[in-house]
PDB file of C-alpha atoms in Angstrom:
ATOM      1  CA  UNK A   8      18.486 -32.431 -40.912  1.00 47.00           C
ATOM      2  CA  UNK A   9      15.914 -34.351 -42.110  1.00 54.00           C
ATOM      3  CA  UNK A  10      13.096 -33.563 -44.719  1.00 55.00           C
ATOM      4  CA  UNK A  11      10.624 -33.783 -41.954  1.00 54.00           C
ATOM      5  CA  UNK A  12      12.475 -31.976 -39.431  1.00 54.00           C
ATOM      6  CA  UNK A  13      12.957 -28.799 -42.025  1.00 54.00           C
ATOM      7  CA  UNK A  14       9.306 -29.386 -42.718  1.00 52.00           C
ATOM      8  CA  UNK A  15       8.747 -28.111 -39.219  1.00 50.00           C
ATOM      9  CA  UNK A  16      10.893 -25.519 -39.305  1.00 50.00           C
ATOM     10  CA  UNK A  17       9.331 -23.926 -42.391  1.00 52.00           C
ATOM     11  CA  UNK A  18       6.022 -24.339 -40.907  1.00 49.00           C
ATOM     12  CA  UNK A  19       6.856 -22.530 -37.619  1.00 48.00           C
ATOM     13  CA  UNK A  20       8.712 -20.074 -39.433  1.00 49.00           C
ATOM     14  CA  UNK A  21       5.739 -19.177 -41.475  1.00 48.00           C
ATOM     15  CA  UNK A  22       3.554 -19.414 -37.979  1.00 48.00           C
ATOM     16  CA  UNK A  23       5.680 -16.582 -36.938  1.00 45.00           C
ATOM     17  CA  UNK A  24       5.216 -14.808 -40.080  1.00 46.00           C
ATOM     18  CA  UNK A  25       1.626 -14.889 -39.859  1.00 47.00           C
ATOM     19  CA  UNK A  26       1.616 -13.550 -36.464  1.00 45.00           C
ATOM     20  CA  UNK A  27       3.950 -10.856 -36.844  1.00 48.00           C
ATOM     21  CA  UNK A  28       1.452  -9.907 -39.894  1.00 48.00           C
ATOM     22  CA  UNK A  29      -1.757 -10.246 -38.299  1.00 46.00           C
ATOM     23  CA  UNK A  30      -2.854  -7.194 -37.293  1.00 46.00           C
ATOM     24  CA  UNK A  31      -5.304  -8.015 -34.506  1.00 47.00           C
ATOM     25  CA  UNK A  32      -3.155 -10.523 -32.377  1.00 46.00           C
ATOM     26  CA  UNK A  33      -0.799  -8.240 -31.236  1.00 63.00           C
ATOM     27  CA  UNK A  34       2.418 -10.492 -30.414  1.00 83.00           C
ATOM     28  CA  UNK A  35       3.334 -11.185 -26.899  1.00 87.00           C
ATOM     29  CA  UNK A  36       5.889  -8.922 -26.148  1.00 85.00           C
ATOM     30  CA  UNK A  37       3.635  -5.774 -27.511  1.00 89.00           C
ATOM     31  CA  UNK A  38       0.782  -7.060 -25.403  1.00 88.00           C
ATOM     32  CA  UNK A  39       3.645  -7.214 -22.466  1.00 91.00           C
ATOM     33  CA  UNK A  40       5.158  -3.730 -22.890  1.00 90.00           C
ATOM     34  CA  UNK A  41       1.486  -2.543 -23.302  1.00 91.00           C
ATOM     35  CA  UNK A  42       1.784  -2.326 -19.754  1.00 93.00           C
ATOM     36  CA  UNK A  43       4.693  -0.721 -18.626  1.00 95.00           C
ATOM     37  CA  UNK A  44       3.102   2.726 -17.849  1.00 95.00           C
ATOM     38  CA  UNK A  45       1.217   0.942 -15.383  1.00 94.00           C
ATOM     39  CA  UNK A  46       3.426  -1.320 -13.582  1.00 96.00           C
ATOM     40  CA  UNK A  47       5.871   1.407 -13.665  1.00 97.00           C
ATOM     41  CA  UNK A  48       2.944   3.797 -11.369  1.00 96.00           C
ATOM     42  CA  UNK A  49       3.410   0.837  -8.719  1.00 97.00           C
ATOM     43  CA  UNK A  50       7.147   0.680  -9.231  1.00 97.00           C
ATOM     44  CA  UNK A  51       7.893   4.344  -8.423  1.00 97.00           C
ATOM     45  CA  UNK A  52       5.209   4.615  -5.702  1.00 97.00           C
ATOM     46  CA  UNK A  53       6.418   1.729  -3.764  1.00 97.00           C
ATOM     47  CA  UNK A  54      10.406   1.910  -4.525  1.00 97.00           C
ATOM     48  CA  UNK A  55      10.272   6.100  -4.353  1.00 96.00           C
ATOM     49  CA  UNK A  56      13.323   5.830  -6.634  1.00 95.00           C
ATOM     50  CA  UNK A  57      13.304   6.812 -10.116  1.00 96.00           C
ATOM     51  CA  UNK A  58      16.287   4.202 -11.027  1.00 96.00           C
ATOM     52  CA  UNK A  59      14.909   1.516  -9.031  1.00 97.00           C
ATOM     53  CA  UNK A  60      11.559   1.625 -10.210  1.00 97.00           C
ATOM     54  CA  UNK A  61      12.745   1.751 -13.596  1.00 97.00           C
ATOM     55  CA  UNK A  62      14.903  -1.507 -13.518  1.00 97.00           C
ATOM     56  CA  UNK A  63      12.107  -3.756 -11.158  1.00 98.00           C
ATOM     57  CA  UNK A  64       9.482  -2.856 -14.182  1.00 97.00           C
ATOM     58  CA  UNK A  65      12.259  -3.810 -16.461  1.00 96.00           C
ATOM     59  CA  UNK A  66      13.468  -7.141 -14.938  1.00 97.00           C
ATOM     60  CA  UNK A  67       9.659  -7.772 -14.493  1.00 96.00           C
ATOM     61  CA  UNK A  68       8.997  -7.300 -18.424  1.00 95.00           C
ATOM     62  CA  UNK A  69      12.347  -9.196 -18.980  1.00 94.00           C
ATOM     63  CA  UNK A  70      10.947 -11.938 -17.106  1.00 94.00           C
ATOM     64  CA  UNK A  71       7.786 -12.041 -18.546  1.00 93.00           C
ATOM     65  CA  UNK A  72       8.721 -12.684 -21.857  1.00 91.00           C
ATOM     66  CA  UNK A  73      11.398 -14.980 -21.217  1.00 90.00           C
ATOM     67  CA  UNK A  74       8.063 -17.059 -20.675  1.00 85.00           C
ATOM     68  CA  UNK A  75       5.143 -16.394 -22.751  1.00 82.00           C
ATOM     69  CA  UNK A  76       2.178 -17.578 -21.776  1.00 81.00           C
ATOM     70  CA  UNK A  77      -1.114 -17.140 -23.066  1.00 78.00           C
ATOM     71  CA  UNK A  78      -3.687 -15.485 -21.069  1.00 81.00           C
ATOM     72  CA  UNK A  79      -7.832 -14.917 -21.927  1.00 77.00           C
ATOM     73  CA  UNK A  80      -7.664 -11.128 -22.052  1.00 80.00           C
ATOM     74  CA  UNK A  81      -5.709  -7.898 -21.190  1.00 81.00           C
ATOM     75  CA  UNK A  82      -6.660  -8.086 -17.150  1.00 83.00           C
ATOM     76  CA  UNK A  83      -5.529 -11.417 -16.619  1.00 88.00           C
ATOM     77  CA  UNK A  84      -2.143 -10.577 -17.922  1.00 90.00           C
ATOM     78  CA  UNK A  85      -2.136  -7.685 -16.144  1.00 91.00           C
ATOM     79  CA  UNK A  86      -2.235  -9.374 -12.958  1.00 92.00           C
ATOM     80  CA  UNK A  87       0.679 -11.787 -13.855  1.00 93.00           C
ATOM     81  CA  UNK A  88       2.474  -9.052 -14.783  1.00 95.00           C
ATOM     82  CA  UNK A  89       1.338  -7.239 -11.295  1.00 95.00           C
ATOM     83  CA  UNK A  90       2.674 -10.146  -9.551  1.00 95.00           C
ATOM     84  CA  UNK A  91       6.264 -10.782 -11.189  1.00 96.00           C
ATOM     85  CA  UNK A  92       6.851  -6.801 -10.296  1.00 97.00           C
ATOM     86  CA  UNK A  93       6.455  -7.161  -6.278  1.00 97.00           C
ATOM     87  CA  UNK A  94       8.761 -10.320  -6.492  1.00 97.00           C
ATOM     88  CA  UNK A  95      10.889  -7.908  -8.295  1.00 97.00           C
ATOM     89  CA  UNK A  96      10.484  -4.929  -6.114  1.00 97.00           C
ATOM     90  CA  UNK A  97      10.919  -7.448  -2.849  1.00 96.00           C
ATOM     91  CA  UNK A  98      14.215  -8.055  -4.558  1.00 96.00           C
ATOM     92  CA  UNK A  99      15.099  -4.510  -4.818  1.00 96.00           C
ATOM     93  CA  UNK A 100      14.207  -3.643  -1.468  1.00 96.00           C
ATOM     94  CA  UNK A 101      16.193  -6.256   0.091  1.00 94.00           C
ATOM     95  CA  UNK A 102      19.198  -5.311  -2.296  1.00 93.00           C
ATOM     96  CA  UNK A 103      19.135  -1.870  -0.891  1.00 91.00           C
ATOM     97  CA  UNK A 104      18.476  -2.711   2.564  1.00 83.00           C
ATOM     98  CA  UNK A 105      19.868   0.249   4.667  1.00 81.00           C
ATOM     99  CA  UNK A 106      19.202   2.789   1.813  1.00 85.00           C
ATOM    100  CA  UNK A 107      15.556   2.004   2.253  1.00 85.00           C
ATOM    101  CA  UNK A 108      15.164   3.268   5.317  1.00 83.00           C
ATOM    102  CA  UNK A 109      17.649   5.683   5.126  1.00 74.00           C
ATOM    103  CA  UNK A 110      16.615   9.107   6.926  1.00 61.00           C
ATOM    104  CA  UNK A 111      14.347   6.632   9.142  1.00 52.00           C
ATOM    105  CA  UNK A 112      14.098   9.085  12.239  1.00 51.00           C
ATOM    106  CA  UNK A 113      16.330  11.853  10.419  1.00 48.00           C
ATOM    107  CA  UNK A 114      14.687  12.821   7.138  1.00 50.00           C
ATOM    108  CA  UNK A 115      11.481  13.241   9.791  1.00 56.00           C
ATOM    109  CA  UNK A 116      12.402  14.728  12.549  1.00 60.00           C
ATOM    110  CA  UNK A 117       9.016  17.233  13.041  1.00 67.00           C
ATOM    111  CA  UNK A 118       6.554  16.590  15.400  1.00 77.00           C
ATOM    112  CA  UNK A 119       4.628  13.168  16.027  1.00 88.00           C
ATOM    113  CA  UNK A 120       1.727  14.046  13.470  1.00 90.00           C
ATOM    114  CA  UNK A 121      -0.292  12.968  16.390  1.00 90.00           C
ATOM    115  CA  UNK A 122       0.472  16.029  17.903  1.00 86.00           C
ATOM    116  CA  UNK A 123      -1.346  18.071  14.822  1.00 84.00           C
ATOM    117  CA  UNK A 124      -4.424  16.458  16.348  1.00 88.00           C
ATOM    118  CA  UNK A 125      -5.789  19.209  18.594  1.00 84.00           C
ATOM    119  CA  UNK A 126      -5.786  16.802  22.208  1.00 90.00           C
ATOM    120  CA  UNK A 127      -6.516  18.786  25.128  1.00 90.00           C
ATOM    121  CA  UNK A 128      -4.050  18.995  27.929  1.00 88.00           C
ATOM    122  CA  UNK A 129      -5.820  16.202  30.238  1.00 88.00           C
ATOM    123  CA  UNK A 130      -5.336  13.805  26.597  1.00 90.00           C
ATOM    124  CA  UNK A 131      -8.905  14.300  25.490  1.00 91.00           C
ATOM    125  CA  UNK A 132      -9.884  14.948  22.107  1.00 93.00           C
ATOM    126  CA  UNK A 133     -10.127  18.882  21.926  1.00 90.00           C
ATOM    127  CA  UNK A 134     -12.717  18.615  18.939  1.00 90.00           C
ATOM    128  CA  UNK A 135     -14.227  15.175  17.957  1.00 91.00           C
ATOM    129  CA  UNK A 136     -13.081  13.450  15.051  1.00 93.00           C
ATOM    130  CA  UNK A 137     -14.980  13.925  12.017  1.00 91.00           C
ATOM    131  CA  UNK A 138     -17.636  11.223  10.931  1.00 90.00           C
ATOM    132  CA  UNK A 139     -16.419   9.755   7.952  1.00 88.00           C
ATOM    133  CA  UNK A 140     -19.379   7.344   7.215  1.00 75.00           C
ATOM    134  CA  UNK A 141     -19.015   4.362   5.673  1.00 66.00           C
ATOM    135  CA  UNK A 142     -19.222   5.288   1.810  1.00 70.00           C
ATOM    136  CA  UNK A 143     -18.276   1.605   0.783  1.00 74.00           C
ATOM    137  CA  UNK A 144     -19.016   2.742  -3.101  1.00 77.00           C
ATOM    138  CA  UNK A 145     -17.286   5.771  -2.502  1.00 81.00           C
ATOM    139  CA  UNK A 146     -14.076   3.918  -1.629  1.00 83.00           C
ATOM    140  CA  UNK A 147     -13.862   1.612  -4.745  1.00 81.00           C
ATOM    141  CA  UNK A 148     -13.939   4.770  -7.396  1.00 87.00           C
ATOM    142  CA  UNK A 149     -11.463   5.685  -9.513  1.00 89.00           C
ATOM    143  CA  UNK A 150     -11.413   9.126  -8.070  1.00 91.00           C
ATOM    144  CA  UNK A 151     -10.886   8.256  -4.618  1.00 92.00           C
ATOM    145  CA  UNK A 152      -7.943   5.600  -5.685  1.00 93.00           C
ATOM    146  CA  UNK A 153      -6.077   8.746  -7.753  1.00 94.00           C
ATOM    147  CA  UNK A 154      -6.694  10.678  -3.999  1.00 94.00           C
ATOM    148  CA  UNK A 155      -5.053   7.782  -1.747  1.00 96.00           C
ATOM    149  CA  UNK A 156      -2.383   7.183  -4.145  1.00 97.00           C
ATOM    150  CA  UNK A 157      -1.341  10.689  -4.308  1.00 97.00           C
ATOM    151  CA  UNK A 158      -1.493  10.881  -0.188  1.00 97.00           C
ATOM    152  CA  UNK A 159       0.979   7.712  -0.331  1.00 97.00           C
ATOM    153  CA  UNK A 160       3.175   9.214  -2.620  1.00 97.00           C
ATOM    154  CA  UNK A 161       3.547  12.610  -0.464  1.00 96.00           C
ATOM    155  CA  UNK A 162       4.517  10.671   2.398  1.00 96.00           C
ATOM    156  CA  UNK A 163       8.340  10.850   3.155  1.00 94.00           C
ATOM    157  CA  UNK A 164      10.110   8.382   1.099  1.00 94.00           C
ATOM    158  CA  UNK A 165      11.281   6.046   4.035  1.00 93.00           C
ATOM    159  CA  UNK A 166       7.781   6.194   5.815  1.00 95.00           C
ATOM    160  CA  UNK A 167       5.890   5.624   2.055  1.00 96.00           C
ATOM    161  CA  UNK A 168       8.274   2.378   1.590  1.00 97.00           C
ATOM    162  CA  UNK A 169       7.389   0.884   4.813  1.00 97.00           C
ATOM    163  CA  UNK A 170       3.606   1.768   4.309  1.00 98.00           C
ATOM    164  CA  UNK A 171       3.440   0.494   0.604  1.00 98.00           C
ATOM    165  CA  UNK A 172       5.326  -2.680   2.227  1.00 97.00           C
ATOM    166  CA  UNK A 173       2.440  -3.450   4.758  1.00 98.00           C
ATOM    167  CA  UNK A 174      -0.423  -2.341   2.496  1.00 97.00           C
ATOM    168  CA  UNK A 175       0.561  -3.417  -1.067  1.00 97.00           C
ATOM    169  CA  UNK A 176       2.977  -6.007  -0.483  1.00 97.00           C
ATOM    170  CA  UNK A 177       1.404  -7.241   2.082  1.00 96.00           C
ATOM    171  CA  UNK A 178       4.258  -7.676   4.271  1.00 97.00           C
ATOM    172  CA  UNK A 179       4.091  -8.533   8.129  1.00 97.00           C
ATOM    173  CA  UNK A 180       5.798  -6.480  10.488  1.00 97.00           C
ATOM    174  CA  UNK A 181       8.203  -9.242  11.136  1.00 97.00           C
ATOM    175  CA  UNK A 182       8.781 -10.031   7.527  1.00 96.00           C
ATOM    176  CA  UNK A 183       9.488  -6.124   7.050  1.00 96.00           C
ATOM    177  CA  UNK A 184      11.815  -6.073   9.688  1.00 95.00           C
ATOM    178  CA  UNK A 185      13.791  -9.144   8.586  1.00 94.00           C
ATOM    179  CA  UNK A 186      14.117  -8.109   4.684  1.00 93.00           C
ATOM    180  CA  UNK A 187      15.552  -4.489   6.041  1.00 93.00           C
ATOM    181  CA  UNK A 188      17.305  -5.748   8.731  1.00 92.00           C
ATOM    182  CA  UNK A 189      15.345  -3.030  10.953  1.00 93.00           C
ATOM    183  CA  UNK A 190      14.011  -2.649  14.701  1.00 94.00           C
ATOM    184  CA  UNK A 191      10.595  -3.223  15.404  1.00 95.00           C
ATOM    185  CA  UNK A 192      10.874   0.246  17.230  1.00 94.00           C
ATOM    186  CA  UNK A 193      11.673   1.796  14.372  1.00 93.00           C
ATOM    187  CA  UNK A 194       9.313   0.507  12.179  1.00 95.00           C
ATOM    188  CA  UNK A 195       6.398   0.952  14.517  1.00 96.00           C
ATOM    189  CA  UNK A 196       7.472   4.644  14.632  1.00 95.00           C
ATOM    190  CA  UNK A 197       7.601   5.044  10.720  1.00 95.00           C
ATOM    191  CA  UNK A 198       3.968   3.063  10.366  1.00 97.00           C
ATOM    192  CA  UNK A 199       2.521   4.961  12.780  1.00 97.00           C
ATOM    193  CA  UNK A 200       3.590   8.662  11.262  1.00 96.00           C
ATOM    194  CA  UNK A 201       2.642   6.919   8.157  1.00 97.00           C
ATOM    195  CA  UNK A 202      -0.592   5.985   9.046  1.00 98.00           C
ATOM    196  CA  UNK A 203      -1.403   9.660  10.636  1.00 97.00           C
ATOM    197  CA  UNK A 204      -0.161  11.554   8.039  1.00 96.00           C
ATOM    198  CA  UNK A 205      -2.436   9.613   5.577  1.00 97.00           C
ATOM    199  CA  UNK A 206      -5.599  10.038   7.569  1.00 96.00           C
ATOM    200  CA  UNK A 207      -5.040  13.871   7.727  1.00 95.00           C
ATOM    201  CA  UNK A 208      -4.509  13.732   3.845  1.00 96.00           C
ATOM    202  CA  UNK A 209      -7.686  11.625   3.140  1.00 94.00           C
ATOM    203  CA  UNK A 210      -9.394  13.637   5.420  1.00 93.00           C
ATOM    204  CA  UNK A 211      -8.170  16.877   3.841  1.00 93.00           C
ATOM    205  CA  UNK A 212      -8.471  15.734   0.233  1.00 93.00           C
ATOM    206  CA  UNK A 213     -11.184  13.385   0.394  1.00 90.00           C
ATOM    207  CA  UNK A 214     -13.783  13.268   3.583  1.00 87.00           C
ATOM    208  CA  UNK A 215     -14.114  17.019   4.239  1.00 83.00           C
ATOM    209  CA  UNK A 216     -14.664  17.604   0.502  1.00 67.00           C
ATOM    210  CA  UNK A 217     -17.902  17.512  -1.147  1.00 51.00           C
ATOM    211  CA  UNK A 218     -17.522  16.206  -5.077  1.00 55.00           C
ATOM    212  CA  UNK A 219     -18.983  16.010  -7.969  1.00 46.00           C
ATOM    213  CA  UNK A 220     -19.026  12.036  -8.908  1.00 48.00           C
TER     214      UNK A 220
ATOM    215  CA  UNK B   5      -1.630   6.982  38.463  1.00 46.00           C
ATOM    216  CA  UNK B   6      -0.891   3.746  36.597  1.00 48.00           C
ATOM    217  CA  UNK B   7      -0.627   1.598  39.343  1.00 47.00           C
ATOM    218  CA  UNK B   8      -3.854   2.623  40.714  1.00 51.00           C
ATOM    219  CA  UNK B   9      -5.802   2.560  37.297  1.00 74.00           C
ATOM    220  CA  UNK B  10      -3.591  -0.281  35.354  1.00 79.00           C
ATOM    221  CA  UNK B  11      -6.490   0.299  32.553  1.00 85.00           C
ATOM    222  CA  UNK B  12      -7.197   4.123  32.395  1.00 90.00           C
ATOM    223  CA  UNK B  13      -6.093   5.916  29.044  1.00 93.00           C
ATOM    224  CA  UNK B  14      -6.568   8.968  27.288  1.00 95.00           C
ATOM    225  CA  UNK B  15      -7.410   9.396  24.299  1.00 96.00           C
ATOM    226  CA  UNK B  16      -4.402  10.163  22.880  1.00 95.00           C
ATOM    227  CA  UNK B  17      -2.707   7.273  23.884  1.00 96.00           C
ATOM    228  CA  UNK B  18      -5.794   5.416  22.725  1.00 97.00           C
ATOM    229  CA  UNK B  19      -5.470   6.698  19.270  1.00 97.00           C
ATOM    230  CA  UNK B  20      -1.811   5.945  19.358  1.00 97.00           C
ATOM    231  CA  UNK B  21      -3.100   2.433  20.067  1.00 98.00           C
ATOM    232  CA  UNK B  22      -5.896   2.248  17.284  1.00 98.00           C
ATOM    233  CA  UNK B  23      -3.176   2.963  14.750  1.00 98.00           C
ATOM    234  CA  UNK B  24      -0.567   0.880  16.681  1.00 98.00           C
ATOM    235  CA  UNK B  25      -3.255  -1.984  15.978  1.00 98.00           C
ATOM    236  CA  UNK B  26      -2.854  -1.860  12.143  1.00 98.00           C
ATOM    237  CA  UNK B  27       0.816  -3.081  12.555  1.00 98.00           C
ATOM    238  CA  UNK B  28       1.152  -5.216  15.415  1.00 97.00           C
ATOM    239  CA  UNK B  29      -0.685  -7.193  17.825  1.00 97.00           C
ATOM    240  CA  UNK B  30      -1.448  -5.531  21.215  1.00 97.00           C
ATOM    241  CA  UNK B  31      -0.173  -7.051  24.455  1.00 97.00           C
ATOM    242  CA  UNK B  32      -3.609  -8.059  26.309  1.00 96.00           C
ATOM    243  CA  UNK B  33      -3.160  -5.658  29.180  1.00 95.00           C
ATOM    244  CA  UNK B  34      -3.577  -2.751  25.915  1.00 96.00           C
ATOM    245  CA  UNK B  35      -6.386  -4.408  24.133  1.00 97.00           C
ATOM    246  CA  UNK B  36      -8.481  -4.428  27.897  1.00 96.00           C
ATOM    247  CA  UNK B  37      -7.797  -0.829  28.310  1.00 96.00           C
ATOM    248  CA  UNK B  38      -8.783   0.290  24.843  1.00 97.00           C
ATOM    249  CA  UNK B  39     -11.801  -1.524  25.074  1.00 97.00           C
ATOM    250  CA  UNK B  40     -12.431  -0.020  28.259  1.00 96.00           C
ATOM    251  CA  UNK B  41     -11.457   3.224  26.782  1.00 97.00           C
ATOM    252  CA  UNK B  42     -13.999   2.911  23.838  1.00 97.00           C
ATOM    253  CA  UNK B  43     -16.953   2.067  25.939  1.00 96.00           C
ATOM    254  CA  UNK B  44     -17.461   5.132  27.374  1.00 94.00           C
ATOM    255  CA  UNK B  45     -15.943   7.621  25.123  1.00 95.00           C
ATOM    256  CA  UNK B  46     -17.904   9.307  22.777  1.00 94.00           C
ATOM    257  CA  UNK B  47     -14.386  10.862  20.510  1.00 95.00           C
ATOM    258  CA  UNK B  48     -12.735   7.596  20.362  1.00 96.00           C
ATOM    259  CA  UNK B  49     -14.968   4.994  18.546  1.00 96.00           C
ATOM    260  CA  UNK B  50     -15.167   8.134  15.959  1.00 96.00           C
ATOM    261  CA  UNK B  51     -11.599   8.149  15.594  1.00 96.00           C
ATOM    262  CA  UNK B  52     -11.595   3.901  15.512  1.00 97.00           C
ATOM    263  CA  UNK B  53     -14.134   3.909  12.595  1.00 95.00           C
ATOM    264  CA  UNK B  54     -11.931   6.434  11.010  1.00 95.00           C
ATOM    265  CA  UNK B  55      -9.102   3.592  11.007  1.00 96.00           C
ATOM    266  CA  UNK B  56     -11.187   0.930   9.912  1.00 95.00           C
ATOM    267  CA  UNK B  57     -12.307   3.019   7.140  1.00 94.00           C
ATOM    268  CA  UNK B  58      -9.169   3.421   6.016  1.00 96.00           C
ATOM    269  CA  UNK B  59      -8.132  -0.452   6.362  1.00 96.00           C
ATOM    270  CA  UNK B  60     -10.902  -1.039   4.277  1.00 94.00           C
ATOM    271  CA  UNK B  61      -9.958   1.555   1.617  1.00 94.00           C
ATOM    272  CA  UNK B  62      -6.264   0.234   1.523  1.00 96.00           C
ATOM    273  CA  UNK B  63      -7.872  -3.352   0.766  1.00 94.00           C
ATOM    274  CA  UNK B  64     -10.278  -1.650  -2.098  1.00 93.00           C
ATOM    275  CA  UNK B  65      -7.195  -0.496  -3.175  1.00 94.00           C
ATOM    276  CA  UNK B  66      -4.778  -3.681  -2.836  1.00 93.00           C
ATOM    277  CA  UNK B  67      -7.551  -5.174  -4.840  1.00 90.00           C
ATOM    278  CA  UNK B  68      -7.806  -2.601  -7.531  1.00 88.00           C
ATOM    279  CA  UNK B  69      -4.058  -2.301  -7.993  1.00 86.00           C
ATOM    280  CA  UNK B  70      -4.099  -6.387  -8.322  1.00 81.00           C
ATOM    281  CA  UNK B  71      -6.606  -6.852 -10.243  1.00 76.00           C
ATOM    282  CA  UNK B  72      -7.541  -3.836 -12.052  1.00 70.00           C
ATOM    283  CA  UNK B  73      -9.798  -5.179 -15.008  1.00 64.00           C
ATOM    284  CA  UNK B  74      -9.009  -4.248 -18.751  1.00 50.00           C
ATOM    285  CA  UNK B  75      -7.911  -1.280 -19.697  1.00 47.00           C
ATOM    286  CA  UNK B  76      -7.345   0.811 -16.417  1.00 43.00           C
TER     287      UNK B  76
END
């Protein structure tokens, strides 16, 4: 090892020590780790399995730590981490394949949620659907997102996974069928139920209730 | 009945189509039937607006989830 190289090594070491002792600029790994809970929330919502969710988040953090990048702010870092998480989650869904839709059709033998809407015998609405209005402002409030996530997490597990694959992972129906080796008919039945249940839950918990904002 | 009124659908059938439209492209005949029904029904356009509001809500949520801003 030449003197020049030794000098560089020493300089790197000093830089590292400086970073570790600089309280304001927290090291990259601490910044990454601070987003763990946030990532876990979405992993749980999408995977509906504690072990799968923990694993997906751990893999996300490891992947992030193995290629440190610098970001202008916390928000950018978070967005980057969410992007990695989505890939890890798609891997997990693919890996668990059949289990993802276990119970499709069996854990939900109850009637079609369409039956809980009061239709008359001739198929017309018994009572006209409520006017939800067009609450643009409302729909981007944090309180609304909390209700929305609570409603999504109350869906039967396989319905919730498929619904979020469409709405969070933004996969097409064809992609979902391919990834999970699912028939289109089965997928559409599950999504139909998921969407109607979500509609009902939002109506009960958000649109029908006056709320303090 | 289906042969004499190929485009006639009940509100219940229309509700199912409005939900299905979120996940797949409807066949031409269903699209026509849907449009004709919505044009003359009082209740179904309301259901359609609910579905569209949900679509918009999911979009907002997705943006919030993907790019949550600082310290959320």
